[in-house]
Amino acid sequence: MGWDFLKSSFVFVIIVIGFIILLLAPRIMTVHNLGGYYTPKTEMTYKENIQAFIHDFQTEGFGENRYGTAVLEELQAFIKRDLIIVIPAFVLSIILGTFLGVVQFQFREGPFGKIQAFFSWIFSSIPDFFFYIAVQYALIKLFYVGLPQFNLYGNDQWYSFILPMIAVMLYPMLHISKFTFTSLENEVGQDYLRTAHAKGLRTISVLKHMLWNCLGSLLNQTQFVMLYILTSLLIIEKLSSYFGAGYHLYGSIINNEDQRTLAFILPYLLLMFMTVIFTKVCRHWLVPRKSGDSR
């Protein structure tokens, strides 16, 4: 377990360094005219960018934004808004996705299971930003026919996080649902299931045992869930004018604010790192060593 933690920490450091190197890549090629020949000097510009970044970071840290506010100070407020979306979306994606997968597996031969599979396929084919725009448009139309109005944009209301949260969790939830269904189907025909049915165990007990044996595979999907939520958050916050870290990360990239961009991307990388560690800890303590074993 300790070795896995060291490996994950090493990979995390490499990713941060790689991101900084990518962040400082020259955005405009510098060309020098030498005796009629035009020679690109991208390497020189790259070196200057790295030296300037190191100097600025040593003297100013992450610096200040254009309004004179310390970047770390504004980051604390914005990342809290993001966590209000990210953490519930992550937990609900896993819980609801697993539940829907079990329901689809249990009723897979009947019309209910086939209808559920059809709608899962439909919604998993829709990009989250298109889904969000469609929901916004539908709600605006409903406002005109008498639906009580509420604010669809911004982050001032207590409910402002709900629509963005639903948008970013939709695809991960359906992915977990499909993965759970497939994992349970792969367990069908195993010897321990025949033994369980022969002993007259209830269906709910058999399903619990099947899920227990699928736990390792399901835990591996938590990293994908977090990755998808974080990558979708930026565009959803932009569409909803939800002023979180993702919204301001987009602005800092557009405005070439390297230090501010690094400050806003680090919490996302840390969330991914924590998800990886969480998965490894759960696998170490919870996953059965052999199929059919219980602890």
mmCIF file of C-alpha atoms in Angstrom:
data_model
loop_
_atom_site.group_PDB
_atom_site.id
_atom_site.type_symbol
_atom_site.label_atom_id
_atom_site.label_comp_id
_atom_site.label_asym_id
_atom_site.label_seq_id
_atom_site.Cartn_x
_atom_site.Cartn_y
_atom_site.Cartn_z
ATOM 1 C CA MET A 1 0.000 0.000 0.000
ATOM 2 C CA GLY A 2 2.823 2.393 0.876
ATOM 3 C CA TRP A 3 4.564 1.650 -2.422
ATOM 4 C CA ASP A 4 1.350 2.369 -4.340
ATOM 5 C CA PHE A 5 1.070 5.716 -2.568
ATOM 6 C CA LEU A 6 4.656 6.624 -3.510
ATOM 7 C CA LYS A 7 4.043 5.669 -7.140
ATOM 8 C CA SER A 8 0.861 7.734 -7.279
ATOM 9 C CA SER A 9 2.635 10.699 -5.666
ATOM 10 C CA PHE A 10 5.453 10.451 -8.200
ATOM 11 C CA VAL A 11 2.986 10.370 -11.091
ATOM 12 C CA PHE A 12 1.162 13.372 -9.615
ATOM 13 C CA VAL A 13 4.402 15.396 -9.455
ATOM 14 C CA ILE A 14 5.252 14.425 -13.049
ATOM 15 C CA ILE A 15 1.786 15.529 -14.209
ATOM 16 C CA VAL A 16 2.134 18.904 -12.451
ATOM 17 C CA ILE A 17 5.568 19.466 -14.007
ATOM 18 C CA GLY A 18 4.253 18.410 -17.413
ATOM 19 C CA PHE A 19 1.335 20.805 -17.106
ATOM 20 C CA ILE A 20 3.670 23.691 -16.218
ATOM 21 C CA ILE A 21 5.874 22.881 -19.215
ATOM 22 C CA LEU A 22 2.813 22.819 -21.465
ATOM 23 C CA LEU A 23 1.451 25.999 -19.898
ATOM 24 C CA LEU A 24 4.641 27.935 -20.642
ATOM 25 C CA ALA A 25 4.892 26.809 -24.260
ATOM 26 C CA PRO A 26 5.175 29.834 -26.605
ATOM 27 C CA ARG A 27 1.790 30.767 -28.022
ATOM 28 C CA ILE A 28 3.267 32.888 -30.827
ATOM 29 C CA MET A 29 6.281 31.815 -32.879
ATOM 30 C CA THR A 30 9.143 34.314 -32.924
ATOM 31 C CA VAL A 31 10.914 34.525 -36.309
ATOM 32 C CA HIS A 32 14.319 36.137 -36.884
ATOM 33 C CA ASN A 33 15.580 37.370 -40.250
ATOM 34 C CA LEU A 34 19.184 36.270 -40.761
ATOM 35 C CA GLY A 35 20.550 37.357 -44.133
ATOM 36 C CA GLY A 36 17.335 36.783 -45.981
ATOM 37 C CA TYR A 37 16.534 33.549 -44.149
ATOM 38 C CA TYR A 38 13.720 33.461 -41.632
ATOM 39 C CA THR A 39 14.607 31.295 -38.651
ATOM 40 C CA PRO A 40 12.111 30.402 -35.892
ATOM 41 C CA LYS A 41 13.370 31.012 -32.348
ATOM 42 C CA THR A 42 10.745 29.093 -30.435
ATOM 43 C CA GLU A 43 13.297 27.384 -28.151
ATOM 44 C CA MET A 44 14.701 30.735 -27.030
ATOM 45 C CA THR A 45 11.226 32.090 -26.306
ATOM 46 C CA TYR A 46 10.366 28.919 -24.378
ATOM 47 C CA LYS A 47 13.473 29.305 -22.217
ATOM 48 C CA GLU A 48 12.654 32.953 -21.531
ATOM 49 C CA ASN A 49 9.094 32.025 -20.517
ATOM 50 C CA ILE A 50 10.348 29.423 -18.036
ATOM 51 C CA GLN A 51 12.922 31.791 -16.535
ATOM 52 C CA ALA A 52 10.348 34.582 -16.191
ATOM 53 C CA PHE A 53 7.827 32.218 -14.593
ATOM 54 C CA ILE A 54 10.351 30.928 -12.029
ATOM 55 C CA HIS A 55 11.442 34.482 -11.175
ATOM 56 C CA ASP A 56 7.872 35.746 -10.800
ATOM 57 C CA PHE A 57 6.826 32.733 -8.737
ATOM 58 C CA GLN A 58 9.791 33.130 -6.375
ATOM 59 C CA THR A 59 9.124 36.829 -5.833
ATOM 60 C CA GLU A 60 5.319 37.014 -5.984
ATOM 61 C CA GLY A 61 4.016 33.474 -5.510
ATOM 62 C CA PHE A 62 0.791 33.115 -7.475
ATOM 63 C CA GLY A 63 0.530 36.901 -7.609
ATOM 64 C CA GLU A 64 -2.596 39.027 -7.828
ATOM 65 C CA ASN A 65 -5.438 39.288 -10.301
ATOM 66 C CA ARG A 66 -6.111 42.378 -12.391
ATOM 67 C CA TYR A 67 -8.120 43.916 -9.545
ATOM 68 C CA GLY A 68 -5.313 43.624 -6.998
ATOM 69 C CA THR A 69 -6.767 40.660 -5.074
ATOM 70 C CA ALA A 70 -4.369 37.864 -4.120
ATOM 71 C CA VAL A 71 -4.943 34.827 -6.354
ATOM 72 C CA LEU A 72 -4.877 32.408 -3.410
ATOM 73 C CA GLU A 73 -7.489 34.499 -1.624
ATOM 74 C CA GLU A 74 -9.933 34.438 -4.528
ATOM 75 C CA LEU A 75 -9.165 30.772 -5.165
ATOM 76 C CA GLN A 76 -10.404 29.819 -1.691
ATOM 77 C CA ALA A 77 -13.819 31.315 -2.403
ATOM 78 C CA PHE A 78 -14.133 29.919 -5.929
ATOM 79 C CA ILE A 79 -13.002 26.380 -5.111
ATOM 80 C CA LYS A 80 -15.646 26.139 -2.371
ATOM 81 C CA ARG A 81 -18.295 26.840 -5.006
ATOM 82 C CA ASP A 82 -16.844 24.091 -7.190
ATOM 83 C CA LEU A 83 -16.763 21.556 -4.371
ATOM 84 C CA ILE A 84 -20.486 22.155 -3.781
ATOM 85 C CA ILE A 85 -20.974 20.759 -7.296
ATOM 86 C CA VAL A 86 -18.142 18.234 -7.576
ATOM 87 C CA ILE A 87 -18.546 16.247 -4.344
ATOM 88 C CA PRO A 88 -22.345 15.658 -4.579
ATOM 89 C CA ALA A 89 -22.022 14.904 -8.313
ATOM 90 C CA PHE A 90 -19.258 12.371 -7.627
ATOM 91 C CA VAL A 91 -21.120 10.599 -4.817
ATOM 92 C CA LEU A 92 -24.497 10.594 -6.579
ATOM 93 C CA SER A 93 -22.984 9.374 -9.860
ATOM 94 C CA ILE A 94 -21.592 6.308 -8.125
ATOM 95 C CA ILE A 95 -24.587 5.565 -5.879
ATOM 96 C CA LEU A 96 -27.350 6.215 -8.431
ATOM 97 C CA GLY A 97 -25.336 4.670 -11.263
ATOM 98 C CA THR A 98 -24.807 1.465 -9.294
ATOM 99 C CA PHE A 99 -28.476 1.362 -8.292
ATOM 100 C CA LEU A 100 -29.664 1.850 -11.886
ATOM 101 C CA GLY A 101 -27.267 -0.839 -13.081
ATOM 102 C CA VAL A 102 -28.634 -3.312 -10.527
ATOM 103 C CA VAL A 103 -32.223 -2.458 -11.472
ATOM 104 C CA GLN A 104 -31.488 -2.905 -15.174
ATOM 105 C CA PHE A 105 -29.798 -6.244 -14.488
ATOM 106 C CA GLN A 106 -32.656 -7.495 -12.332
ATOM 107 C CA PHE A 107 -35.295 -6.617 -14.960
ATOM 108 C CA ARG A 108 -33.118 -7.191 -18.054
ATOM 109 C CA GLU A 109 -35.478 -9.757 -19.580
ATOM 110 C CA GLY A 110 -38.624 -7.667 -19.124
ATOM 111 C CA PRO A 111 -39.914 -4.538 -20.863
ATOM 112 C CA PHE A 112 -38.849 -2.270 -17.992
ATOM 113 C CA GLY A 113 -35.203 -3.284 -18.360
ATOM 114 C CA LYS A 114 -35.292 -2.795 -22.133
ATOM 115 C CA ILE A 115 -36.895 0.649 -21.791
ATOM 116 C CA GLN A 116 -34.288 1.639 -19.218
ATOM 117 C CA ALA A 117 -31.482 0.447 -21.499
ATOM 118 C CA PHE A 118 -32.939 2.481 -24.383
ATOM 119 C CA PHE A 119 -33.152 5.714 -22.400
ATOM 120 C CA SER A 120 -29.681 5.138 -20.943
ATOM 121 C CA TRP A 121 -28.341 4.836 -24.480
ATOM 122 C CA ILE A 122 -30.158 8.005 -25.565
ATOM 123 C CA PHE A 123 -28.970 10.183 -22.684
ATOM 124 C CA SER A 124 -25.407 8.840 -22.760
ATOM 125 C CA SER A 125 -25.222 9.913 -26.427
ATOM 126 C CA ILE A 126 -26.081 13.544 -25.616
ATOM 127 C CA PRO A 127 -23.156 15.872 -24.745
ATOM 128 C CA ASP A 128 -23.572 17.369 -21.293
ATOM 129 C CA PHE A 129 -23.400 20.955 -22.553
ATOM 130 C CA PHE A 130 -26.168 20.260 -25.100
ATOM 131 C CA PHE A 131 -28.267 18.668 -22.360
ATOM 132 C CA TYR A 132 -27.740 21.726 -20.177
ATOM 133 C CA ILE A 133 -28.699 24.146 -22.962
ATOM 134 C CA ALA A 134 -31.803 22.069 -23.752
ATOM 135 C CA VAL A 135 -32.883 22.091 -20.098
ATOM 136 C CA GLN A 136 -32.354 25.851 -19.890
ATOM 137 C CA TYR A 137 -34.421 26.397 -23.037
ATOM 138 C CA ALA A 138 -37.217 24.107 -21.808
ATOM 139 C CA LEU A 139 -37.378 25.867 -18.443
ATOM 140 C CA ILE A 140 -37.500 29.309 -20.080
ATOM 141 C CA LYS A 141 -40.437 28.144 -22.206
ATOM 142 C CA LEU A 142 -42.174 26.767 -19.113
ATOM 143 C CA PHE A 143 -41.706 30.092 -17.344
ATOM 144 C CA TYR A 144 -43.862 31.685 -20.051
ATOM 145 C CA VAL A 145 -46.727 29.236 -19.447
ATOM 146 C CA GLY A 146 -46.894 29.679 -15.690
ATOM 147 C CA LEU A 147 -44.035 27.766 -14.075
ATOM 148 C CA PRO A 148 -42.788 29.708 -11.025
ATOM 149 C CA GLN A 149 -39.643 31.505 -12.112
ATOM 150 C CA PHE A 150 -36.229 31.034 -10.573
ATOM 151 C CA ASN A 151 -32.743 32.149 -11.548
ATOM 152 C CA LEU A 152 -31.050 29.895 -14.109
ATOM 153 C CA TYR A 153 -27.727 31.746 -14.046
ATOM 154 C CA GLY A 154 -25.150 32.845 -11.515
ATOM 155 C CA ASN A 155 -24.322 31.488 -8.079
ATOM 156 C CA ASP A 156 -26.224 33.857 -5.789
ATOM 157 C CA GLN A 157 -29.090 31.517 -4.854
ATOM 158 C CA TRP A 158 -28.892 28.453 -2.615
ATOM 159 C CA TYR A 159 -30.132 26.285 -5.503
ATOM 160 C CA SER A 160 -27.735 27.664 -8.128
ATOM 161 C CA PHE A 161 -25.533 24.553 -8.007
ATOM 162 C CA ILE A 162 -28.313 22.039 -8.723
ATOM 163 C CA LEU A 163 -28.622 22.329 -12.518
ATOM 164 C CA PRO A 164 -24.837 22.396 -13.121
ATOM 165 C CA MET A 165 -24.482 19.402 -10.793
ATOM 166 C CA ILE A 166 -27.102 17.406 -12.709
ATOM 167 C CA ALA A 167 -25.429 18.281 -16.017
ATOM 168 C CA VAL A 168 -21.940 17.141 -14.995
ATOM 169 C CA MET A 169 -23.145 13.945 -13.273
ATOM 170 C CA LEU A 170 -25.466 12.673 -16.033
ATOM 171 C CA TYR A 171 -22.916 10.883 -18.219
ATOM 172 C CA PRO A 172 -20.787 9.486 -15.333
ATOM 173 C CA MET A 173 -23.941 8.130 -13.692
ATOM 174 C CA LEU A 174 -25.012 6.386 -16.901
ATOM 175 C CA HIS A 175 -21.477 5.073 -17.398
ATOM 176 C CA ILE A 176 -21.471 3.528 -13.911
ATOM 177 C CA SER A 177 -24.948 2.118 -14.572
ATOM 178 C CA LYS A 178 -23.826 0.430 -17.782
ATOM 179 C CA PHE A 179 -20.609 -0.818 -16.195
ATOM 180 C CA THR A 180 -22.490 -2.246 -13.207
ATOM 181 C CA PHE A 181 -24.945 -4.022 -15.503
ATOM 182 C CA THR A 182 -22.118 -5.518 -17.576
ATOM 183 C CA SER A 183 -20.169 -6.596 -14.486
ATOM 184 C CA LEU A 184 -23.211 -8.327 -13.007
ATOM 185 C CA GLU A 185 -23.914 -10.083 -16.304
ATOM 186 C CA ASN A 186 -20.352 -11.408 -16.314
ATOM 187 C CA GLU A 187 -20.984 -12.973 -12.903
ATOM 188 C CA VAL A 188 -23.946 -14.991 -14.189
ATOM 189 C CA GLY A 189 -23.088 -18.678 -14.330
ATOM 190 C CA GLN A 190 -20.441 -18.584 -11.604
ATOM 191 C CA ASP A 191 -20.388 -21.553 -9.241
ATOM 192 C CA TYR A 192 -21.079 -19.487 -6.142
ATOM 193 C CA LEU A 193 -24.351 -18.260 -7.676
ATOM 194 C CA ARG A 194 -25.574 -21.789 -8.303
ATOM 195 C CA THR A 195 -24.689 -22.641 -4.715
ATOM 196 C CA ALA A 196 -26.509 -19.547 -3.425
ATOM 197 C CA HIS A 197 -29.650 -20.350 -5.409
ATOM 198 C CA ALA A 198 -29.508 -23.988 -4.283
ATOM 199 C CA LYS A 199 -29.443 -22.817 -0.653
ATOM 200 C CA GLY A 200 -32.567 -20.751 -1.287
ATOM 201 C CA LEU A 201 -30.995 -17.350 -0.610
ATOM 202 C CA ARG A 202 -33.156 -14.334 -1.340
ATOM 203 C CA THR A 203 -32.564 -12.359 -4.526
ATOM 204 C CA ILE A 204 -31.361 -9.317 -2.595
ATOM 205 C CA SER A 205 -28.731 -11.437 -0.817
ATOM 206 C CA VAL A 206 -27.508 -12.888 -4.109
ATOM 207 C CA LEU A 207 -27.270 -9.419 -5.652
ATOM 208 C CA LYS A 208 -25.271 -8.163 -2.671
ATOM 209 C CA HIS A 209 -22.817 -11.020 -3.100
ATOM 210 C CA MET A 210 -22.506 -10.344 -6.836
ATOM 211 C CA LEU A 211 -21.874 -6.645 -6.195
ATOM 212 C CA TRP A 212 -19.243 -7.527 -3.615
ATOM 213 C CA ASN A 213 -17.367 -9.554 -6.222
ATOM 214 C CA CYS A 214 -17.686 -6.704 -8.753
ATOM 215 C CA LEU A 215 -16.459 -4.113 -6.251
ATOM 216 C CA GLY A 216 -12.876 -4.019 -7.518
ATOM 217 C CA SER A 217 -13.937 -3.262 -11.088
ATOM 218 C CA LEU A 218 -16.481 -0.678 -9.933
ATOM 219 C CA LEU A 219 -13.933 1.127 -7.764
ATOM 220 C CA ASN A 220 -11.632 1.482 -10.763
ATOM 221 C CA GLN A 221 -14.326 3.544 -12.469
ATOM 222 C CA THR A 222 -14.328 6.211 -9.741
ATOM 223 C CA GLN A 223 -11.278 7.821 -11.334
ATOM 224 C CA PHE A 224 -13.099 8.150 -14.655
ATOM 225 C CA VAL A 225 -16.119 9.628 -12.862
ATOM 226 C CA MET A 226 -14.041 12.331 -11.173
ATOM 227 C CA LEU A 227 -12.090 13.054 -14.368
ATOM 228 C CA TYR A 228 -15.255 13.513 -16.418
ATOM 229 C CA ILE A 229 -16.883 15.742 -13.796
ATOM 230 C CA LEU A 230 -13.837 18.015 -13.574
ATOM 231 C CA THR A 231 -13.379 18.300 -17.342
ATOM 232 C CA SER A 232 -17.074 19.057 -17.871
ATOM 233 C CA LEU A 233 -17.233 21.591 -15.070
ATOM 234 C CA LEU A 234 -15.454 24.353 -16.985
ATOM 235 C CA ILE A 235 -17.897 24.523 -19.906
ATOM 236 C CA ILE A 236 -20.972 24.058 -17.678
ATOM 237 C CA GLU A 237 -19.890 26.897 -15.390
ATOM 238 C CA LYS A 238 -19.344 29.068 -18.451
ATOM 239 C CA LEU A 239 -22.826 28.300 -19.796
ATOM 240 C CA SER A 240 -24.481 28.905 -16.432
ATOM 241 C CA SER A 241 -22.388 31.949 -15.421
ATOM 242 C CA TYR A 242 -21.599 30.048 -12.240
ATOM 243 C CA PHE A 243 -18.539 31.900 -10.973
ATOM 244 C CA GLY A 244 -16.480 29.017 -9.656
ATOM 245 C CA ALA A 245 -12.860 28.023 -10.141
ATOM 246 C CA GLY A 246 -13.630 26.443 -13.521
ATOM 247 C CA TYR A 247 -15.170 29.652 -14.840
ATOM 248 C CA HIS A 248 -12.145 31.706 -13.791
ATOM 249 C CA LEU A 249 -9.705 29.051 -15.006
ATOM 250 C CA TYR A 250 -11.120 29.514 -18.495
ATOM 251 C CA GLY A 251 -10.628 33.284 -18.237
ATOM 252 C CA SER A 252 -7.054 32.971 -16.986
ATOM 253 C CA ILE A 253 -6.157 30.679 -19.904
ATOM 254 C CA ILE A 254 -7.673 33.083 -22.436
ATOM 255 C CA ASN A 255 -5.838 36.048 -20.858
ATOM 256 C CA ASN A 256 -2.478 34.190 -20.713
ATOM 257 C CA GLU A 257 -2.234 34.534 -16.915
ATOM 258 C CA ASP A 258 0.183 31.660 -16.326
ATOM 259 C CA GLN A 259 0.553 31.900 -12.545
ATOM 260 C CA ARG A 260 -3.198 32.272 -12.030
ATOM 261 C CA THR A 261 -3.886 29.364 -14.392
ATOM 262 C CA LEU A 262 -1.532 27.138 -12.409
ATOM 263 C CA ALA A 263 -3.181 28.175 -9.135
ATOM 264 C CA PHE A 264 -6.652 27.295 -10.448
ATOM 265 C CA ILE A 265 -5.642 23.975 -12.043
ATOM 266 C CA LEU A 266 -3.801 22.624 -8.983
ATOM 267 C CA PRO A 267 -6.990 21.947 -6.928
ATOM 268 C CA TYR A 268 -8.371 19.901 -9.830
ATOM 269 C CA LEU A 269 -5.172 17.859 -10.025
ATOM 270 C CA LEU A 270 -5.277 17.365 -6.250
ATOM 271 C CA LEU A 271 -8.876 16.127 -6.461
ATOM 272 C CA MET A 272 -7.824 13.560 -9.067
ATOM 273 C CA PHE A 273 -4.877 12.517 -6.901
ATOM 274 C CA MET A 274 -7.132 12.124 -3.857
ATOM 275 C CA THR A 275 -9.562 10.038 -5.927
ATOM 276 C CA VAL A 276 -6.736 7.717 -6.983
ATOM 277 C CA ILE A 277 -5.619 7.297 -3.362
ATOM 278 C CA PHE A 278 -9.227 6.761 -2.241
ATOM 279 C CA THR A 279 -9.628 4.009 -4.847
ATOM 280 C CA LYS A 280 -6.419 2.265 -3.803
ATOM 281 C CA VAL A 281 -7.337 2.392 -0.100
ATOM 282 C CA CYS A 282 -10.812 0.992 -0.769
ATOM 283 C CA ARG A 283 -9.427 -1.780 -2.974
ATOM 284 C CA HIS A 284 -6.874 -2.687 -0.311
ATOM 285 C CA TRP A 285 -9.381 -2.936 2.546
ATOM 286 C CA LEU A 286 -12.660 -3.866 0.872
ATOM 287 C CA VAL A 287 -12.099 -5.890 -2.286
ATOM 288 C CA PRO A 288 -12.181 -9.686 -1.821
ATOM 289 C CA ARG A 289 -8.914 -11.416 -2.589
ATOM 290 C CA LYS A 290 -10.642 -14.171 -4.545
ATOM 291 C CA SER A 291 -13.958 -14.365 -6.348
ATOM 292 C CA GLY A 292 -16.597 -15.654 -3.984
ATOM 293 C CA ASP A 293 -14.637 -14.879 -0.815
ATOM 294 C CA SER A 294 -16.072 -12.657 1.848
ATOM 295 C CA ARG A 295 -14.416 -10.714 4.660
#
